[in-house]
Tab-separated table of C-alpha atoms in Angstrom:
chain	number	residue	atom	x	y	z
A	729	MET	CA	0.000	0.000	0.000
A	730	SER	CA	1.528	3.295	-1.034
A	731	HIS	CA	1.630	6.139	1.466
A	732	THR	CA	0.086	9.320	0.090
A	733	PRO	CA	1.437	12.428	1.802
A	734	ASP	CA	-1.203	14.660	3.311
A	735	PRO	CA	-1.158	17.948	1.364
A	736	LEU	CA	-2.322	19.784	4.456
A	737	ASP	CA	0.733	18.481	6.280
A	738	GLU	CA	2.971	20.214	3.793
A	739	ILE	CA	0.934	23.429	3.811
A	740	VAL	CA	0.897	23.624	7.628
A	741	ASN	CA	4.561	22.751	7.720
A	742	ASP	CA	5.430	25.559	5.314
A	743	ALA	CA	3.117	28.071	6.962
A	744	LEU	CA	4.494	27.467	10.436
A	745	ARG	CA	8.123	27.266	9.419
A	746	LEU	CA	7.789	30.586	7.651
A	747	ARG	CA	6.096	32.280	10.565
A	748	PRO	CA	8.291	35.070	11.929
A	749	MET	CA	9.168	34.707	15.589
A	750	PRO	CA	8.129	37.491	17.954
A	751	ALA	CA	10.869	39.989	18.702
A	752	PRO	CA	12.817	39.303	21.912
A	753	ILE	CA	11.477	41.234	24.887
A	754	ASP	CA	13.814	43.723	26.503
A	755	GLY	CA	14.193	43.230	30.228
A	756	LEU	CA	12.185	39.990	30.281
A	757	GLU	CA	14.626	38.452	32.745
A	758	GLY	CA	14.283	41.358	35.190
A	759	ARG	CA	10.493	41.339	34.937
A	760	ALA	CA	10.353	37.589	35.485
A	761	ILE	CA	12.656	37.709	38.515
A	762	ALA	CA	10.757	40.627	40.056
A	763	LEU	CA	7.467	38.783	39.537
A	764	ALA	CA	8.892	35.574	40.995
A	765	ARG	CA	10.198	37.384	44.070
A	766	ARG	CA	6.848	39.093	44.626
A	767	GLU	CA	5.108	35.722	44.395
A	768	GLU	CA	7.640	34.148	46.752
A	769	ALA	CA	7.138	36.941	49.286
A	770	ALA	CA	3.342	36.580	49.031
A	771	ASP	CA	3.681	32.803	49.429
A	772	ALA	CA	5.917	33.192	52.466
A	773	ALA	CA	3.406	35.565	54.088
A	774	ARG	CA	0.541	33.181	53.311
A	775	LYS	CA	2.455	30.234	54.780
A	776	ALA	CA	3.276	32.229	57.913
A	777	ARG	CA	-0.423	33.065	58.339
A	778	LEU	CA	-1.396	29.436	57.811
A	779	LEU	CA	1.221	28.197	60.266
A	780	SER	CA	0.049	30.684	62.878
A	781	LEU	CA	-3.549	29.596	62.328
A	782	HIS	CA	-2.390	26.005	62.521
A	783	ARG	CA	-0.762	26.629	65.917
A	784	TRP	CA	-3.862	28.374	67.234
A	785	SER	CA	-6.115	25.594	66.078
A	786	ALA	CA	-3.793	23.023	67.658
A	787	ALA	CA	-3.969	24.926	70.945
A	788	LEU	CA	-7.762	25.062	70.702
A	789	GLU	CA	-7.854	21.332	69.956
A	790	TRP	CA	-5.900	20.686	73.142
A	791	MET	CA	-8.236	22.946	75.117
A	792	ALA	CA	-11.267	21.142	73.742
A	793	ALA	CA	-9.715	17.773	74.505
A	794	GLY	CA	-8.912	19.011	78.031
A	795	LEU	CA	-12.494	20.118	78.494
A	796	VAL	CA	-13.760	16.690	77.466
A	797	ALA	CA	-11.255	15.016	79.781
A	798	LEU	CA	-12.319	17.226	82.700
A	799	VAL	CA	-15.952	16.363	82.090
A	800	LEU	CA	-15.133	12.665	81.907
A	801	LEU	CA	-13.298	12.928	85.229
A	802	LEU	CA	-16.214	14.666	86.902
A	803	ALA	CA	-18.991	12.647	85.307
A	804	PRO	CA	-18.896	9.663	87.691
A	805	ALA	CA	-19.124	12.030	90.589
A	806	ALA	CA	-22.183	13.708	89.145
A	807	THR	CA	-23.992	10.527	88.299
A	808	SER	CA	-23.480	9.165	91.782
A	809	SER	CA	-24.783	12.308	93.446
A	810	ASP	CA	-28.138	12.501	95.071
A	811	SER	CA	-30.013	14.606	92.582
A	812	THR	CA	-33.060	14.967	94.792
A	813	SER	CA	-31.255	16.614	97.640
A	814	GLY	CA	-30.437	19.752	95.667
A	815	GLU	CA	-27.411	20.391	97.814
A	816	GLY	CA	-24.281	21.790	96.160
A	817	ARG	CA	-25.303	20.860	92.660
A	818	TYR	CA	-24.931	24.002	90.627
A	819	SER	CA	-21.290	24.803	89.914
A	820	ILE	CA	-17.857	23.345	89.490
A	821	GLN	CA	-16.534	25.634	92.244
A	822	ASN	CA	-18.653	23.593	94.599
A	823	VAL	CA	-16.471	20.603	93.798
A	824	VAL	CA	-13.507	22.407	95.342
A	825	ALA	CA	-15.615	23.565	98.257
A	826	ALA	CA	-16.843	20.058	98.787
A	827	GLU	CA	-13.278	18.706	98.733
A	828	ASP	CA	-12.176	21.359	101.256
A	829	ASP	CA	-15.012	20.435	103.530
A	830	GLY	CA	-13.956	16.833	103.296
A	831	SER	CA	-17.435	16.039	102.168
A	832	ALA	CA	-18.154	13.734	99.295
A	833	ILE	CA	-17.217	15.068	95.886
A	834	SER	CA	-20.218	13.272	94.557
A	835	ALA	CA	-22.601	15.944	95.754
A	836	ALA	CA	-21.093	18.754	93.733
A	837	VAL	CA	-21.785	18.850	90.014
A	838	ASP	CA	-24.967	19.195	88.004
A	839	PRO	CA	-25.160	16.381	85.423
A	840	GLN	CA	-26.913	18.727	82.975
A	841	LEU	CA	-24.008	21.180	83.153
A	842	LEU	CA	-21.601	18.309	82.586
A	843	SER	CA	-23.439	17.037	79.560
A	844	LYS	CA	-23.469	20.552	78.095
A	845	LEU	CA	-19.746	20.915	78.705
A	846	ALA	CA	-19.072	17.537	77.157
A	847	MET	CA	-21.158	18.434	74.132
A	848	LEU	CA	-19.384	21.768	73.798
A	849	GLY	CA	-15.947	20.171	74.082
A	850	ALA	CA	-16.769	17.492	71.573
A	851	LEU	CA	-18.197	20.001	69.106
A	852	MET	CA	-15.176	22.267	69.520
A	853	TYR	CA	-12.849	19.366	68.898
A	854	LEU	CA	-14.717	18.204	65.822
A	855	ALA	CA	-15.005	21.686	64.396
A	856	ILE	CA	-11.370	22.556	64.936
A	857	SER	CA	-9.916	19.283	63.770
A	858	ASN	CA	-12.111	18.959	60.689
A	859	VAL	CA	-12.717	22.476	59.533
A	860	TRP	CA	-10.257	24.920	60.940
A	861	THR	CA	-7.049	22.961	60.869
A	862	PRO	CA	-5.114	24.154	57.836
A	863	ARG	CA	-2.491	21.954	56.307
A	864	PRO	CA	-0.094	24.406	54.724
A	865	SER	CA	1.730	23.250	51.657
A	866	LEU	CA	5.366	24.094	52.087
A	867	ARG	CA	6.338	23.172	48.564
A	868	PHE	CA	6.023	25.330	45.482
A	869	ASN	CA	4.189	23.604	42.669
A	870	PRO	CA	4.325	25.319	39.333
A	871	PRO	CA	0.907	25.677	37.794
B	236	MET	CA	19.086	6.882	31.437
B	237	ARG	CA	20.009	10.458	32.255
B	238	GLU	CA	19.684	12.720	29.292
B	239	ARG	CA	22.328	15.056	28.095
B	240	GLN	CA	23.007	18.286	29.955
B	241	ASP	CA	25.904	19.489	27.787
B	242	SER	CA	24.270	22.746	26.802
B	243	ILE	CA	23.566	23.792	30.382
B	244	PRO	CA	26.295	26.048	31.734
B	245	GLY	CA	26.126	24.447	35.146
B	246	LEU	CA	23.249	22.635	36.740
B	247	GLU	CA	24.328	23.702	40.205
B	248	SER	CA	24.576	27.366	39.254
B	249	LEU	CA	21.101	27.119	37.754
B	250	ARG	CA	19.776	25.547	40.937
B	251	ARG	CA	21.443	28.280	42.969
B	252	ARG	CA	19.825	30.784	40.597
B	253	ASP	CA	23.073	32.566	39.848
B	254	ASP	CA	22.553	35.710	37.799
B	255	ASP	CA	24.562	34.466	34.827
B	256	ALA	CA	22.792	31.136	34.743
B	257	ILE	CA	19.340	32.718	34.897
B	258	SER	CA	20.305	35.210	32.236
B	259	TRP	CA	21.438	32.348	29.994
B	260	LEU	CA	18.271	30.397	30.734
B	261	VAL	CA	15.998	33.278	29.733
B	262	ASN	CA	17.969	34.288	26.646
B	263	GLU	CA	18.356	30.735	25.427
B	264	HIS	CA	14.704	29.770	25.783
B	265	GLN	CA	12.962	33.047	25.182
B	266	ALA	CA	12.271	32.327	21.515
B	267	LEU	CA	10.763	28.941	22.385
B	268	VAL	CA	8.365	30.432	24.921
B	269	LEU	CA	7.449	33.426	22.786
B	270	GLY	CA	6.834	31.146	19.799
B	271	LEU	CA	4.497	28.971	21.833
B	272	ALA	CA	2.662	31.992	23.229
B	273	GLN	CA	2.283	33.319	19.710
B	274	SER	CA	0.994	29.965	18.457
B	275	MET	CA	-1.592	30.041	21.236
B	276	GLY	CA	-2.822	33.361	19.908
B	277	LEU	CA	-1.312	35.706	22.469
B	278	ARG	CA	0.121	38.953	21.218
B	279	GLY	CA	1.246	42.387	22.316
B	280	ALA	CA	1.151	43.089	26.045
B	281	ASP	CA	-0.546	39.737	26.735
B	282	LEU	CA	2.323	37.896	25.093
B	283	GLU	CA	4.916	39.827	27.106
B	284	ASP	CA	3.099	39.367	30.422
B	285	ALA	CA	2.550	35.674	29.754
B	286	ALA	CA	6.226	35.146	28.888
B	287	ALA	CA	7.279	36.972	32.072
B	288	GLU	CA	4.954	34.728	34.088
B	289	VAL	CA	6.397	31.599	32.465
B	290	PHE	CA	9.943	32.616	33.383
B	291	ALA	CA	8.823	33.639	36.873
B	292	HIS	CA	7.495	30.097	37.376
B	293	VAL	CA	10.699	28.691	35.913
B	294	TYR	CA	12.773	30.861	38.252
B	295	ARG	CA	10.840	29.605	41.244
B	296	ALA	CA	10.919	25.976	40.194
B	297	VAL	CA	14.516	25.748	38.989
B	298	PRO	CA	16.046	24.927	42.422
B	299	GLY	CA	14.040	21.698	42.218
B	300	PHE	CA	15.201	20.787	38.712
B	301	ARG	CA	17.034	17.480	39.058
B	302	GLY	CA	18.226	17.101	35.491
B	303	ASP	CA	16.256	13.892	34.919
B	304	SER	CA	14.909	15.377	31.715
B	305	GLN	CA	16.293	17.850	29.250
B	306	LEU	CA	16.083	21.410	30.447
B	307	ARG	CA	14.126	22.531	27.391
B	308	THR	CA	11.454	19.833	27.795
B	309	TRP	CA	11.135	20.617	31.508
B	310	LEU	CA	10.860	24.324	30.765
B	311	TYR	CA	8.404	23.741	27.939
B	312	ARG	CA	6.177	21.726	30.276
B	313	ILE	CA	5.977	24.722	32.624
B	314	ALA	CA	5.382	27.008	29.649
B	315	VAL	CA	2.483	24.909	28.293
B	316	ARG	CA	0.777	24.822	31.703
B	317	THR	CA	1.305	28.504	32.416
B	318	LEU	CA	0.216	29.668	28.978
B	319	SER	CA	-2.821	27.364	29.015
B	320	ASN	CA	-3.878	28.891	32.326
B	321	TRP	CA	-3.160	32.337	30.971
B	322	ARG	CA	-5.301	31.735	27.905
B	323	GLN	CA	-8.064	30.290	30.064
B	324	LYS	CA	-7.970	33.360	32.312
B	325	ALA	CA	-8.000	35.700	29.355
B	326	ARG	CA	-10.587	33.732	27.411
B	327	SER	CA	-13.261	36.334	27.972
B	328	ASN	CA	-11.210	38.998	26.265
B	329	PHE	CA	-9.152	36.626	24.147
B	330	THR	CA	-9.303	37.578	20.503
B	331	SER	CA	-8.047	35.238	17.874
B	332	LEU	CA	-5.696	36.499	15.236
B	333	THR	CA	-8.468	36.544	12.666
B	334	GLU	CA	-10.201	39.281	14.608
B	335	GLU	CA	-7.158	41.489	14.640
B	336	PRO	CA	-5.389	43.245	11.828
B	337	HIS	CA	-3.168	40.839	9.955
B	338	ASP	CA	0.557	41.269	9.703
B	339	PRO	CA	1.405	43.100	6.520
B	340	VAL	CA	1.097	40.900	3.471
B	341	PRO	CA	4.135	41.248	1.246
B	342	CYS	CA	3.546	42.958	-2.067
B	343	GLY	CA	4.601	41.199	-5.191
B	344	PRO	CA	3.363	38.497	-7.466
B	345	ALA	CA	-0.182	37.312	-6.845
B	346	GLN	CA	1.049	33.863	-5.816
B	347	LEU	CA	3.186	35.306	-3.025
B	348	ALA	CA	0.333	37.376	-1.681
B	349	GLU	CA	-1.980	34.389	-1.841
B	350	ASN	CA	0.496	32.200	0.038
B	351	ALA	CA	0.970	34.862	2.685
B	352	GLU	CA	-2.751	35.138	3.173
B	353	ARG	CA	-3.109	31.374	3.441
B	354	ASN	CA	-0.329	31.301	6.010
B	355	GLN	CA	-2.106	33.965	8.049
B	356	ARG	CA	-5.254	31.869	8.032
B	357	ILE	CA	-3.322	28.821	9.182
B	358	TRP	CA	-1.666	30.755	12.023
B	359	ALA	CA	-5.043	32.067	13.094
B	360	ALA	CA	-6.522	28.571	12.964
B	361	VAL	CA	-3.662	27.199	15.106
B	362	ALA	CA	-4.378	29.912	17.679
B	363	ARG	CA	-7.933	28.601	17.980
B	364	LEU	CA	-6.812	25.042	18.751
B	365	ALA	CA	-6.803	23.715	22.312
B	366	PRO	CA	-3.576	24.689	24.135
B	367	ARG	CA	-2.049	21.204	24.009
B	368	GLU	CA	-2.904	20.829	20.341
B	369	ALA	CA	-1.380	24.225	19.556
B	370	ALA	CA	1.705	23.255	21.558
B	371	ALA	CA	2.063	19.949	19.693
B	372	ILE	CA	1.685	21.683	16.342
B	373	ASP	CA	4.161	24.396	17.336
B	374	LEU	CA	6.782	21.911	18.495
B	375	HIS	CA	6.339	19.532	15.586
B	376	TYR	CA	6.150	21.922	12.670
B	377	ARG	CA	7.773	25.100	13.840
B	378	GLN	CA	10.466	23.940	16.222
B	379	GLY	CA	11.027	20.612	14.480
B	380	TRP	CA	11.266	18.614	17.702
B	381	PRO	CA	11.246	14.791	17.518
B	382	LEU	CA	8.117	13.050	18.772
B	383	GLU	CA	9.935	11.690	21.857
B	384	ASP	CA	10.833	15.211	22.989
B	385	ILE	CA	7.320	16.477	22.322
B	386	ALA	CA	5.964	13.617	24.410
B	387	ALA	CA	8.354	14.510	27.250
B	388	ALA	CA	7.409	18.190	27.046
B	389	LEU	CA	3.685	17.481	27.040
B	390	ASN	CA	4.097	14.753	29.651
B	391	CYS	CA	2.298	12.092	27.666
B	392	PRO	CA	3.131	8.978	25.631
B	393	ILE	CA	4.268	9.250	22.008
B	394	GLY	CA	0.994	7.699	20.874
B	395	THR	CA	-0.895	10.580	22.455
B	396	VAL	CA	1.302	13.087	20.623
B	397	LYS	CA	0.506	11.348	17.336
B	398	THR	CA	-3.190	11.484	18.173
B	399	LEU	CA	-2.902	15.154	19.137
B	400	LEU	CA	-1.191	15.964	15.840
B	401	PHE	CA	-3.709	13.968	13.841
B	402	ARG	CA	-6.636	15.595	15.595
B	403	SER	CA	-5.108	19.055	15.264
B	404	ARG	CA	-4.593	18.586	11.533
B	405	GLN	CA	-8.178	17.389	11.264
B	406	ARG	CA	-9.430	20.454	13.083
B	407	LEU	CA	-7.251	22.754	11.029
B	408	ARG	CA	-8.620	21.177	7.876
B	409	ASP	CA	-12.179	21.683	9.099
B	410	MET	CA	-11.522	25.284	10.111
B	411	LEU	CA	-9.840	26.170	6.839
B	412	ALA	CA	-12.557	24.434	4.820
B	413	GLY	CA	-15.183	26.298	6.850
B	414	GLU	CA	-13.516	29.613	6.090
B	415	GLU	CA	-13.410	28.845	2.386
B	416	ASP	CA	-17.119	28.021	2.397
B	417	GLU	CA	-17.935	31.366	3.974
B	418	PRO	CA	-19.038	34.030	1.489
């Protein structure tokens, strides 16, 4: 089978070979370097902001986890308290007061307050770890 | 196999972004980038800004260049991506060459003028191709690169380059035929 050359191939070939190249641009190197440095500076600032946000969110994660842990520590005490007595039930400060008195810690904390705190801590943790925690890319990827 | 690096003045000085090395890099590859930008239909201030952006990306990325590929194919890969993005961004106000005044057609015998006009139409048609198609056409016909190098620059297998070229020719044929049919 003979191979017939595509006439368009030749026409395109000629047309593109004959196309004059654009004139070199004066100062292209300087413009490119200036642009690159501006982008690098903007990137560095963005990374610094992200890292700072990252540290804050990590701190908040720890606080939320601490809140949950505190609630878990106090929960057994609350559940074992006598909820009908109404004595010393309304604040965490009462836990300290109860300890100082040598009385039972179990009488101190309102279970409803504890459940709210636990809910708040858990929500904070979920929100921070899933939404607010940025993962800054430290590597430049050309477009 | 590591490809040749003979033409590079010093890979380390490039990675360190020494002034001389960067100057060489820009001067040596400027025509390649400008030619591609022109084939994609950019001109005037757009062409200059796009070329500056390409070399800005190259400048930022060059410390990571390991020399696993030829410098020109690596650079061309950045150029294709940057210019494609640029054309995408500017698509709303992107005007193809056919909508702008043509370069002056040389005076002389009718055949010469006719050829020049046909060439203008082909350049304009290439500018309307998809960026990768325009890049393949530019490298194959204008720069005369071998298929292997085009494949490396476009980051695809040789078979894909052949398909791109075939499809681009097909589209060029359709566009040129469409223009001839117009009154």
